[in-house]
Every structure is written in C-alpha cells, then in structure tokens.
mmCIF file of C-alpha atoms and ligand atoms in Angstrom:
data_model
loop_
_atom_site.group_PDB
_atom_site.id
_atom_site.type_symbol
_atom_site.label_atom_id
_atom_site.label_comp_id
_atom_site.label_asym_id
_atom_site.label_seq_id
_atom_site.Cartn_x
_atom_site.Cartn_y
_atom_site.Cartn_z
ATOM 1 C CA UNK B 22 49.172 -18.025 9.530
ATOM 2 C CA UNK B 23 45.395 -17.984 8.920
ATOM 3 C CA UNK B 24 43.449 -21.276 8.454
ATOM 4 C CA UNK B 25 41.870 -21.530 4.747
ATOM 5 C CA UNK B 26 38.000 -20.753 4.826
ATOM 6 C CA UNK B 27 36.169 -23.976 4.825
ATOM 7 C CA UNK B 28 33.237 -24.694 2.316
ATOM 8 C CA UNK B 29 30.437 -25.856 4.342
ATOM 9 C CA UNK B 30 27.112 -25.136 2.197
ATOM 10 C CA UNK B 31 26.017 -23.334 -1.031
ATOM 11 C CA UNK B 32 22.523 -21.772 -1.076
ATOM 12 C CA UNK B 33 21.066 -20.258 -4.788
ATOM 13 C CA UNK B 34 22.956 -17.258 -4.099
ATOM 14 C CA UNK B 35 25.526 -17.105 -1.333
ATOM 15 C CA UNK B 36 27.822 -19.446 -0.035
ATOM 16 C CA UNK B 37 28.947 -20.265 3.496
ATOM 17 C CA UNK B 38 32.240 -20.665 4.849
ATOM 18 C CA UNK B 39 33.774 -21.504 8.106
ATOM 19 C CA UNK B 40 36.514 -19.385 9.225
ATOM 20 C CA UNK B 41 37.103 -20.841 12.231
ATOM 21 C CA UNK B 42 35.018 -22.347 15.420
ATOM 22 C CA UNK B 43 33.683 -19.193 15.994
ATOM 23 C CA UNK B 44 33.565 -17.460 12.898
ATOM 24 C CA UNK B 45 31.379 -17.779 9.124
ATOM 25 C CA UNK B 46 32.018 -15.772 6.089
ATOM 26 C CA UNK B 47 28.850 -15.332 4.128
ATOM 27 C CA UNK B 48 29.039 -14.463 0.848
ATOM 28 C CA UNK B 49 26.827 -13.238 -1.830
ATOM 29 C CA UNK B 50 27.696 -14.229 -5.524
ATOM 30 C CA UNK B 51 25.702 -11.638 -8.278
ATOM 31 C CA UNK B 52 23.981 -14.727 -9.291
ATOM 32 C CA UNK B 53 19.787 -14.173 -9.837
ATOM 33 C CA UNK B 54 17.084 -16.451 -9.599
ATOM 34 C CA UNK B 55 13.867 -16.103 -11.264
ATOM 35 C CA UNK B 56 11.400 -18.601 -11.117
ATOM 36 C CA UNK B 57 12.917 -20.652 -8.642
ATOM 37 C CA UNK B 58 15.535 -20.999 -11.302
ATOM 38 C CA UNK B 59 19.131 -19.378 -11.793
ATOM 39 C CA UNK B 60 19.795 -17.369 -14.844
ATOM 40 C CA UNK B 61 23.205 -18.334 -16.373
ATOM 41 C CA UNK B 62 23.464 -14.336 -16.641
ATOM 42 C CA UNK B 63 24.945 -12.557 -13.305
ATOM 43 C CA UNK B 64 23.993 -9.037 -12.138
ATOM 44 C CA UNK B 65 27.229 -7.186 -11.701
ATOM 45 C CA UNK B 66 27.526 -5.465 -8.057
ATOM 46 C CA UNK B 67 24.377 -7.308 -7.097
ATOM 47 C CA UNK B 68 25.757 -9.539 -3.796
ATOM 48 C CA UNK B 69 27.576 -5.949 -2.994
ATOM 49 C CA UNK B 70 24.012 -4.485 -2.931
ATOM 50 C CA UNK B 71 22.475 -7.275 -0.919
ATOM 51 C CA UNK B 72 25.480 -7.538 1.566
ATOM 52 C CA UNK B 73 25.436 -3.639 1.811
ATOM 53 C CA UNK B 74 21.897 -3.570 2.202
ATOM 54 C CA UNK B 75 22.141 -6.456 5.246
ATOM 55 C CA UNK B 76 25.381 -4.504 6.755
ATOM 56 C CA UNK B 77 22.995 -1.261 6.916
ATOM 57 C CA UNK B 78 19.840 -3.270 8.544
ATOM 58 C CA UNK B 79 22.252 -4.780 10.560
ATOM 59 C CA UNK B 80 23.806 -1.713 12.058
ATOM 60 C CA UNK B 81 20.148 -0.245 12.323
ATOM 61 C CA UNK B 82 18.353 -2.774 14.035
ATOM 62 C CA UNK B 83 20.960 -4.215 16.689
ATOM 63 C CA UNK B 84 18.528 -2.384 19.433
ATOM 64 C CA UNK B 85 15.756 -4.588 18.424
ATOM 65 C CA UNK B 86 17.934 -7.820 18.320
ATOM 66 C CA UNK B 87 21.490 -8.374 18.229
ATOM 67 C CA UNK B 88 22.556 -10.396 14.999
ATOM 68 C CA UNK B 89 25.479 -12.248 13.819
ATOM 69 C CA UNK B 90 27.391 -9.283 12.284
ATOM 70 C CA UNK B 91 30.990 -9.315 13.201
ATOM 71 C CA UNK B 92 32.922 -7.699 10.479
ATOM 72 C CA UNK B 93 32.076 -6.000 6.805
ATOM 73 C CA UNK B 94 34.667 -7.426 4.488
ATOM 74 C CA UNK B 95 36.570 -5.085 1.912
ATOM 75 C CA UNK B 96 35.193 -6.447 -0.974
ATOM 76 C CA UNK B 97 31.484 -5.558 -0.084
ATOM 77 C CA UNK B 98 30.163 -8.823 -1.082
ATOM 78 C CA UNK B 99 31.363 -10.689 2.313
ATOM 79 C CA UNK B 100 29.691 -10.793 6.170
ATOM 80 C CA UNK B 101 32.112 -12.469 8.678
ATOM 81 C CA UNK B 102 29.482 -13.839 11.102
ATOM 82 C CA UNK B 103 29.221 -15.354 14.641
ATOM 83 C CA UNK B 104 28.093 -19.084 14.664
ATOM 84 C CA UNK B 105 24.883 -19.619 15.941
ATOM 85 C CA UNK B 106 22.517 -22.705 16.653
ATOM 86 C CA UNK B 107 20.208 -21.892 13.838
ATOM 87 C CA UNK B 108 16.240 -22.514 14.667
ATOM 88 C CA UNK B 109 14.862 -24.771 12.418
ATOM 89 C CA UNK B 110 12.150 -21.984 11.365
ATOM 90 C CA UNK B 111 11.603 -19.436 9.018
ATOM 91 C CA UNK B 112 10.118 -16.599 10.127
ATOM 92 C CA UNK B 113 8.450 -14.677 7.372
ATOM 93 C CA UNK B 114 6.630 -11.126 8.308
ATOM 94 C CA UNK B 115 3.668 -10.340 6.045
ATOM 95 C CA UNK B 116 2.399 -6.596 5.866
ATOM 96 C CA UNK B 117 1.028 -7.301 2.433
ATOM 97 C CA UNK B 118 -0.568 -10.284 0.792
ATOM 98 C CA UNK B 119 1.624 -11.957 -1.515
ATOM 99 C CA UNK B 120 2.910 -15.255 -2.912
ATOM 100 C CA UNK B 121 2.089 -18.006 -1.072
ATOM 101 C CA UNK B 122 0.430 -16.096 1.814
ATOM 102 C CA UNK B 123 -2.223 -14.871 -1.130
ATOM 103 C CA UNK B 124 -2.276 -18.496 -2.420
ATOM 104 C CA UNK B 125 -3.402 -19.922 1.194
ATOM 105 C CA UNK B 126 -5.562 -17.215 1.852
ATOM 106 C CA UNK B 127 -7.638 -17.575 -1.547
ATOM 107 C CA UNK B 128 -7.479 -21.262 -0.313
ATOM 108 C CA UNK B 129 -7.919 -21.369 3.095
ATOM 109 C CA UNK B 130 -9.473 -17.499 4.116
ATOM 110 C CA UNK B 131 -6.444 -17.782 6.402
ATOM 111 C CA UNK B 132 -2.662 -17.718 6.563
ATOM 112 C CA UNK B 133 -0.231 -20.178 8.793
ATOM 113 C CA UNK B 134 -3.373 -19.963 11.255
ATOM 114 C CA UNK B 135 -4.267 -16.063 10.889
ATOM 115 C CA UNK B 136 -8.077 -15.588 9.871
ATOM 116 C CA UNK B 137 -7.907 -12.434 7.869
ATOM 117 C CA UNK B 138 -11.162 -10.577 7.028
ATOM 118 C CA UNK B 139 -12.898 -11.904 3.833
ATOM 119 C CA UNK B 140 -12.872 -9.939 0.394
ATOM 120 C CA UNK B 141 -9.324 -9.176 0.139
ATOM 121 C CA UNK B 142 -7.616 -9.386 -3.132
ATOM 122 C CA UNK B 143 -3.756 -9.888 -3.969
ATOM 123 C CA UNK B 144 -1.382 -7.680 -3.124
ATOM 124 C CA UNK B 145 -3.652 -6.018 -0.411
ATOM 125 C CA UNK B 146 -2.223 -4.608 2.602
ATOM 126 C CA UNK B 147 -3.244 -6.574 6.108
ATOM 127 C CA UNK B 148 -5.035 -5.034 8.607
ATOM 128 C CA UNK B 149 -1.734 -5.486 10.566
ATOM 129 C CA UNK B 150 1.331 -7.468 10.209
ATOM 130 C CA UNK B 151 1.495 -11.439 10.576
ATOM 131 C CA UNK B 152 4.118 -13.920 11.387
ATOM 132 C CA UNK B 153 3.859 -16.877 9.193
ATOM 133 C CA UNK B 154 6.740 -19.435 9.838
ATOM 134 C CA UNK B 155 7.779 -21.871 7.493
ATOM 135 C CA UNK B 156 10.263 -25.192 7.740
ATOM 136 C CA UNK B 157 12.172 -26.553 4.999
ATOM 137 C CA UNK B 158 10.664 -29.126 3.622
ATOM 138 C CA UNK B 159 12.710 -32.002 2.044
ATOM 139 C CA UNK B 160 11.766 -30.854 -1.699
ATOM 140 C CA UNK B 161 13.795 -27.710 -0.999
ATOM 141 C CA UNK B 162 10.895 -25.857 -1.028
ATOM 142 C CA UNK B 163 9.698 -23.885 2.230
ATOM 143 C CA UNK B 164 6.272 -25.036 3.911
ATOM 144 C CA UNK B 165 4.395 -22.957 5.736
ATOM 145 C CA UNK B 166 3.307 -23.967 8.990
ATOM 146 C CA UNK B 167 1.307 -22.347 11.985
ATOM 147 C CA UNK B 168 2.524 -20.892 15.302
ATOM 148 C CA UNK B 169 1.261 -24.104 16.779
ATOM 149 C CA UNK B 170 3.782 -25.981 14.706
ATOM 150 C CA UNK B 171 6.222 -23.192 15.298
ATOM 151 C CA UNK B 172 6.143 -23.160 19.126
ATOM 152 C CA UNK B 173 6.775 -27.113 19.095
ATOM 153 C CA UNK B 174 9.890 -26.967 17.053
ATOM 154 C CA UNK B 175 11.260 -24.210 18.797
ATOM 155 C CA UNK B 176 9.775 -24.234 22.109
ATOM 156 C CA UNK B 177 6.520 -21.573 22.790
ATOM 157 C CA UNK B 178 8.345 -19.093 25.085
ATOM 158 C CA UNK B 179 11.271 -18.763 22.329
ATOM 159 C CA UNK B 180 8.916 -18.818 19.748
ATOM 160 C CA UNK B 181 6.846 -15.550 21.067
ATOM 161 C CA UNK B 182 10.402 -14.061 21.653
ATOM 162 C CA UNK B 183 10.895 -14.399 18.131
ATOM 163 C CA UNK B 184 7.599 -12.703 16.567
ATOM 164 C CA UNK B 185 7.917 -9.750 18.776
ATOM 165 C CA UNK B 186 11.238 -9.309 17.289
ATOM 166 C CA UNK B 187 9.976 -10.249 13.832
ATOM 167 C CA UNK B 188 7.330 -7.816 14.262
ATOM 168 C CA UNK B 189 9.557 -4.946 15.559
ATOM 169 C CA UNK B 190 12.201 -5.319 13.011
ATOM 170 C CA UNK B 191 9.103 -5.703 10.144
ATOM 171 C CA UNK B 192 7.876 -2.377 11.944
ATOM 172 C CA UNK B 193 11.191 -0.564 11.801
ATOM 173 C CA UNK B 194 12.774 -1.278 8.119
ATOM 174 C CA UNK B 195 8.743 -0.610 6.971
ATOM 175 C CA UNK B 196 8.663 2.441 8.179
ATOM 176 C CA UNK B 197 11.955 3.565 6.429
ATOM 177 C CA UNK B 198 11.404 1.920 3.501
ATOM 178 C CA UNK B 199 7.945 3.344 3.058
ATOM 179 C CA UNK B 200 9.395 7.195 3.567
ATOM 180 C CA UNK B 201 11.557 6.703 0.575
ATOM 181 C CA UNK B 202 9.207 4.913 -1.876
ATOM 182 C CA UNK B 203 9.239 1.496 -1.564
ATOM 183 C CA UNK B 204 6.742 -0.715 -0.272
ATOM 184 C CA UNK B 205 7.876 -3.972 1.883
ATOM 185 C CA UNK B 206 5.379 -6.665 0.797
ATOM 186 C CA UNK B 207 7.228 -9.034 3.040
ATOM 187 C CA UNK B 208 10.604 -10.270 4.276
ATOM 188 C CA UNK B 209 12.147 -13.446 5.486
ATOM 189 C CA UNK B 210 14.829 -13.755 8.754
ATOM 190 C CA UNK B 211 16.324 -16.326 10.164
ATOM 191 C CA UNK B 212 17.500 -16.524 13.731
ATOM 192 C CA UNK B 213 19.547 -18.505 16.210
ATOM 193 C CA UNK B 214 20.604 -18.869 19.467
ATOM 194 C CA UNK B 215 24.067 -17.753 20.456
ATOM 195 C CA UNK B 216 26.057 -20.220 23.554
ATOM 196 C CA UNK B 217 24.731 -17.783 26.235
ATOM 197 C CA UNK B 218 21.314 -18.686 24.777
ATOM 198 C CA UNK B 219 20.196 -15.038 23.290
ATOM 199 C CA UNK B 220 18.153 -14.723 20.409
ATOM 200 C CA UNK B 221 20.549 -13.572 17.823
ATOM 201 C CA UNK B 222 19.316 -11.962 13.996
ATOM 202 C CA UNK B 223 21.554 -14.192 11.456
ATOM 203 C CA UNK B 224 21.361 -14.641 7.599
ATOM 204 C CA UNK B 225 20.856 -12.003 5.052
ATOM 205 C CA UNK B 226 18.247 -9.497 6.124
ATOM 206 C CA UNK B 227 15.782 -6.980 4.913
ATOM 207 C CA UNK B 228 17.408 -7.536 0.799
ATOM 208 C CA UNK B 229 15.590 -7.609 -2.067
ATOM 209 C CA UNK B 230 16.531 -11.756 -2.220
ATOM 210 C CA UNK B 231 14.865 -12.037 1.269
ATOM 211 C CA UNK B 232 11.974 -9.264 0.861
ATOM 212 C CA UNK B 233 9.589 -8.390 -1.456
ATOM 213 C CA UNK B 234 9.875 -4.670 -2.296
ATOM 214 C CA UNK B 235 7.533 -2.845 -4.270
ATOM 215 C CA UNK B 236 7.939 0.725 -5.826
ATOM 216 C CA UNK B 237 5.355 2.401 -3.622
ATOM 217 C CA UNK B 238 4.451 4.664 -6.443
ATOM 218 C CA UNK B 239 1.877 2.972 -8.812
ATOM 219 C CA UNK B 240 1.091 0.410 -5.820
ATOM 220 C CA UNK B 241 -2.479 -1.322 -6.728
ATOM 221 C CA UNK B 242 -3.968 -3.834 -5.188
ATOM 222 C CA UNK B 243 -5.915 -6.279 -7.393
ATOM 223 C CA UNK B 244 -3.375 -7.986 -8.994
ATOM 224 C CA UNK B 245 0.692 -9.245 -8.908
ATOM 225 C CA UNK B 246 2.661 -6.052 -8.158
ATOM 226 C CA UNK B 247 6.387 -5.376 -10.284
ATOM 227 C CA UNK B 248 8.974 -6.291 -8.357
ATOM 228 C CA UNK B 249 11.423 -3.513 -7.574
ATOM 229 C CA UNK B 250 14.687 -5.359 -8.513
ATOM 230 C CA UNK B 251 13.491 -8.601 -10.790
ATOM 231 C CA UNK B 252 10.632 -7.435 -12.868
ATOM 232 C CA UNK B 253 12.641 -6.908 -16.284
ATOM 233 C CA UNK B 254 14.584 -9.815 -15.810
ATOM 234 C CA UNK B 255 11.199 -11.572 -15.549
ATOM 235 C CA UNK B 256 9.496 -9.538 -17.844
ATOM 236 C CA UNK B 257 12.347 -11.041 -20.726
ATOM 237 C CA UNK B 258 12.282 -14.518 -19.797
ATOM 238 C CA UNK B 259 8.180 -14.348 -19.438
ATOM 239 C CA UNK B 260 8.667 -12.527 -23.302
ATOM 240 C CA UNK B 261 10.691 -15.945 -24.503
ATOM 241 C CA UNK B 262 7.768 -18.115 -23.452
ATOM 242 C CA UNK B 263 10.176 -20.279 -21.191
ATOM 243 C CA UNK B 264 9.107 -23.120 -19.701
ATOM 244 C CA UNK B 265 10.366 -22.309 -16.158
ATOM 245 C CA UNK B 266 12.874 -25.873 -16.385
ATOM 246 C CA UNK B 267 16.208 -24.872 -15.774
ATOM 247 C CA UNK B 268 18.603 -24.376 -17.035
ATOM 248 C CA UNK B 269 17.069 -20.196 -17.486
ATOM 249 C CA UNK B 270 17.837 -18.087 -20.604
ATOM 250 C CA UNK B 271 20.531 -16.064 -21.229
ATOM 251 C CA UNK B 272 19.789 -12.179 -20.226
ATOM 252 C CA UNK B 273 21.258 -9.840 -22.563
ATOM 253 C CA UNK B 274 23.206 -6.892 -21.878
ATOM 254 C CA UNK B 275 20.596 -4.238 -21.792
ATOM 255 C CA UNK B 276 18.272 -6.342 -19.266
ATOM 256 C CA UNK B 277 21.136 -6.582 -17.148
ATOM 257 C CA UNK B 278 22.080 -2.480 -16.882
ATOM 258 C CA UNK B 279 18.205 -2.038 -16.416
ATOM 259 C CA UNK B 280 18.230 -5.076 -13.640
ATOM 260 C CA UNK B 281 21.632 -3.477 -12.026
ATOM 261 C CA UNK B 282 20.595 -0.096 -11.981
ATOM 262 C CA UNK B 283 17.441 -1.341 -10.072
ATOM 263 C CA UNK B 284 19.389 -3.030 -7.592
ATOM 264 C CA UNK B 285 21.419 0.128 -7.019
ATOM 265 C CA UNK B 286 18.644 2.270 -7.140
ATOM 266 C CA UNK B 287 17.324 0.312 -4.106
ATOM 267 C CA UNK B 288 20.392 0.325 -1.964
ATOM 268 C CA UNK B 289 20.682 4.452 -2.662
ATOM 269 C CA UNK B 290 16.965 4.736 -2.088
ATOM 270 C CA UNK B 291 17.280 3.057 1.537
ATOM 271 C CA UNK B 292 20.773 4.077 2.732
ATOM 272 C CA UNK B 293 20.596 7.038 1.573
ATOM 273 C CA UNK B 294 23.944 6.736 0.071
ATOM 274 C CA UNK B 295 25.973 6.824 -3.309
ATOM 275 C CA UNK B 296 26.476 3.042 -4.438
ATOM 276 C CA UNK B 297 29.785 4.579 -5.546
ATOM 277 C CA UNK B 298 30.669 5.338 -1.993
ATOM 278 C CA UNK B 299 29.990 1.987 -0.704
ATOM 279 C CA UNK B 300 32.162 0.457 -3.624
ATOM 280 C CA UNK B 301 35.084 2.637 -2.489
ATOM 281 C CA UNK B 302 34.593 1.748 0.995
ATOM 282 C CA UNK B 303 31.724 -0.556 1.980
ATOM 283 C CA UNK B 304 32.114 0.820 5.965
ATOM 284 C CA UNK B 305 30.342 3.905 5.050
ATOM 285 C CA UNK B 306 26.790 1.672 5.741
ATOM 286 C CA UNK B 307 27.536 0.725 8.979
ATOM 287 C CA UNK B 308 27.829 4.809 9.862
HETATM 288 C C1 Q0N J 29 23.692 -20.885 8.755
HETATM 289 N N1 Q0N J 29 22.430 -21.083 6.965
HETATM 290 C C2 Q0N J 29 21.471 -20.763 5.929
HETATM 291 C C3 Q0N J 29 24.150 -20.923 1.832
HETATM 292 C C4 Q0N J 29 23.443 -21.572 2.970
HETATM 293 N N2 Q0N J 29 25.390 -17.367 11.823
HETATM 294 C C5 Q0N J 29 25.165 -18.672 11.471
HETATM 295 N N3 Q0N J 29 25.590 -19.646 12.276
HETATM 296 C C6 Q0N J 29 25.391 -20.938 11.958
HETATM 297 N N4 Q0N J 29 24.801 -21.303 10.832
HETATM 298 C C7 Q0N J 29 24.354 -20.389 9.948
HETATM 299 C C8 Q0N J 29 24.521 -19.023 10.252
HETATM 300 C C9 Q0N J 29 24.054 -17.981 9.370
HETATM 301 N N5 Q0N J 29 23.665 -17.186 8.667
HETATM 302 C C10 Q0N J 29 22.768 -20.271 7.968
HETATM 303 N N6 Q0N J 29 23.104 -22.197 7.061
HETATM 304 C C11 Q0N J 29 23.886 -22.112 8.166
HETATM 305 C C12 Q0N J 29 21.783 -21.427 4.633
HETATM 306 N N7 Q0N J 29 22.465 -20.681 3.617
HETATM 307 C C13 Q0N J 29 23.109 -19.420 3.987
HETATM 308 C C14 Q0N J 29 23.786 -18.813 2.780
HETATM 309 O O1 Q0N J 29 24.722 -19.672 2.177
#
C-alpha cells in the first residue's frame, strides 16, 4: 500500500509534497498572483499550462543539465520529482531589462555587479545575457545579490557551474521562444545538488510564473512591456484603482477566458501542440 503524500511547504502557487525519501510531487494550483498578491479568482487549466510548459523544458533541456523530472502525473497539473539539496540561490537570467534589474540599473548603472553601458531605458535588450542571483530574504521577498555573494554561499567553482548552465538553458528556450513570437524578458531556476553531487535543474522552469514573456510583436523599448499571460488580469484590477493590500479583487468571468486563453495560447505557441492534446494525455510534451 502506498504511503499518503506528505505536506511539507506551500508556495503562492504550487504546493510540495513528499512522496517518499526519494520522491516530491509538485503541484501547481490555477491560483494567480498579481501584484505580489493572490486573486481570490483562479485561472482554469492554468497549473496544467505551467506544469506542461516545465514537463516540455524539461524534456528539452536535459542535455544542458539534468533536472529533477521523474514522472508527468495524469492529471497534468503534477511533477513527481527527485529530492535534491536545494542551493540557497536564485539564479535569475536577464536578456532584457526588467523589474528589479531596471530598478537597480536606473539606481546603480549596474545590476547584481554587471556595469551595463549607460543610456538604456526599460525594457531594453542587454548587450548579452546576465546572471543576477538573488537569496530569500526574511520579508519573503527575493534580494538580489552579486556573484561575489553568490560564490560564498554556494562555493565559486559550483557557482560558475551554475551560470554556464543558466546561460545555456537562457540561450536555448530564447531561441525557441523568440522563433514563435514571444520574447523572454527573463526567467528564474532553481537548482540543487543530487547525493552523487551533480548539478541538477529543479523547480518549475521556463513558465510564465517563473519568466517574463513578452509578445514579440509590438515589443518597444521605452517603457513597461504587456505581459503575455497577466496583462488583463492587471489591466482590471489597475481599472478598480486597488490599493495592491490583499486580499485582490474578484476577476470576472470574461477577464478570466481572456487570461486562460492567454495562458493556452502560450503553451500552443511554444510546444507546438494542441492544449487539447495535452489535456487528453499530458505525455504528448515530453515527445
Ligand atoms: C524544494 N522548493 C521551492 C512550494 C514551495 N527537487 C527538490 N528537492 C528538494 N527540495 C525542493 C525541490 C524542488 N523543486 C523546492 N522547496 C523545496 C519552494 N516551493 C516549491 C513549490 O511549492
């Protein structure tokens, strides 16, 4: 008889389960955020686009770095994973500049310890990609750090492991997502170290919760760009003239078809298959 998954930790989105000593189950709710803040409204199908969307990077990358994948659950919305030794870094890969990275740089002229070349204005693309890692900070709130910082927490030879990886898998899921009209701004992974001491990919990766993706088309630097997925779920709360506290609004019912048909345009836009498909059988991304 199988043991009863195990609660261990709820993040915004997804929760975390152990399965056994080996195993996790990740798995991604259709809960949004905006803000910082999540909507009391879900996005139907959306964890079954993010963990479709992860499955597919997963099974695409595993030449670059292996990751945690071990098994694509039936439902679509659940990873079992191998347990890992997480690092206790963020590793963010910047191709664009964006959120804070455009905050520290209008600061700063430089981001997590990169000098970039003065004059640039948000939402520009870098002369080349950066690695800008980030800790947790006890507020909850990520702080970025340099590679300094980064190669103390995690030791320097692991930590120049990890931004070639960062910087191959930014390079890879770029290039794809570029050829089929989306800009990646910028993504987030996570890694850890598996008990032969590789460098293993783990979390959710390359999704529109851990990216930012930008329709390519209508792409101008100068300003904020729309966010693929969130901008008319933002666009209705910004239209309310909320104050950001939670708890968030209510959505109503035509934001959330416009909001889950962007999600699915996404996934069908990058895998190059029918979300329909991967609802009747969510192997078909790991083809
Ligand atoms: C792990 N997190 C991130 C809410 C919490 N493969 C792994 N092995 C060990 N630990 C983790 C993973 C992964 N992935 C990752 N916490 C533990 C925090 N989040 C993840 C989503 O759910």
């Amino acid at each position: 008889m199988p043991e009863a998954a195990v609660h261990l930790a709820s993040g915004k989105v997804r929760e975390l389960y152990a399965l056994d000593g080996e195993r996790l189950l990740l798995v991604a709710s259709d809960r949004i955020s905006t803000f910082d803040v999540i909507l009391p409204t879900e996005i139907p199908d959306k964890g079954r686009v993010l963990t479709g969307l992860s499955a597919f990077w997963f099974a695409r990358t595993s030449g670059i770095v292996p990751n945690h994948l071990l098994a694509l659950r039936d439902d679509g919305r659940s990873l079992e994973c191998r347990r890992l030794e997480m690092l206790p870094v963020e590793v963010v890969v910047r191709g664009y500049l964006s959120g804070s990275g455009w905050k520290d740089y209008r600061e700063t002229g430089s981001v997590c310890g990169h000098a970039l070349p003065p004059g640039l204005v948000e939402s520009d693309r870098l002369p080349e990609p950066i690695v800008t890692p980030a800790t947790k900070a006890v507020s909850g709130h990520d702080e970025n750090i340099d590679a300094r910082a980064a190669a103390e927490l995690v030791g320097a030879e692991r930590w120049a492991e990890v931004e070639s990886v960062a910087l191959a898998l930014y390079a890879f899921a770029t290039e794809h997502a570029e050829a089929r009209g989306i800009i990646l701004a910028d993504t987030k992974f996570e890694l850890g170290v598996d008990q032969a001491g590789t460098l293993v990919l783990g979390d959710e990766a390359l999704t529109p919760d851990s990216s930012r993706f930008w329709p390519a088309d209508g792409y101008a630097p100068g300003g904020p760009q729309p966010s693929y997925d969130k901008q008319y779920v933002r666009d209705y709360c910004e239209s309310l003239g909320w104050d950001k506290a939670s708890p968030g609004p209510e959505v109503p019912a035509d934001v959330v078809a416009g909001t889950r048909a962007r999600y699915v345009e996404a996934f069908e836009l990058l895998t190059g298959l029918a979300f329909d498909a991967y609802l009747a059988d969510p192997q078909v991304v790991l083809g």
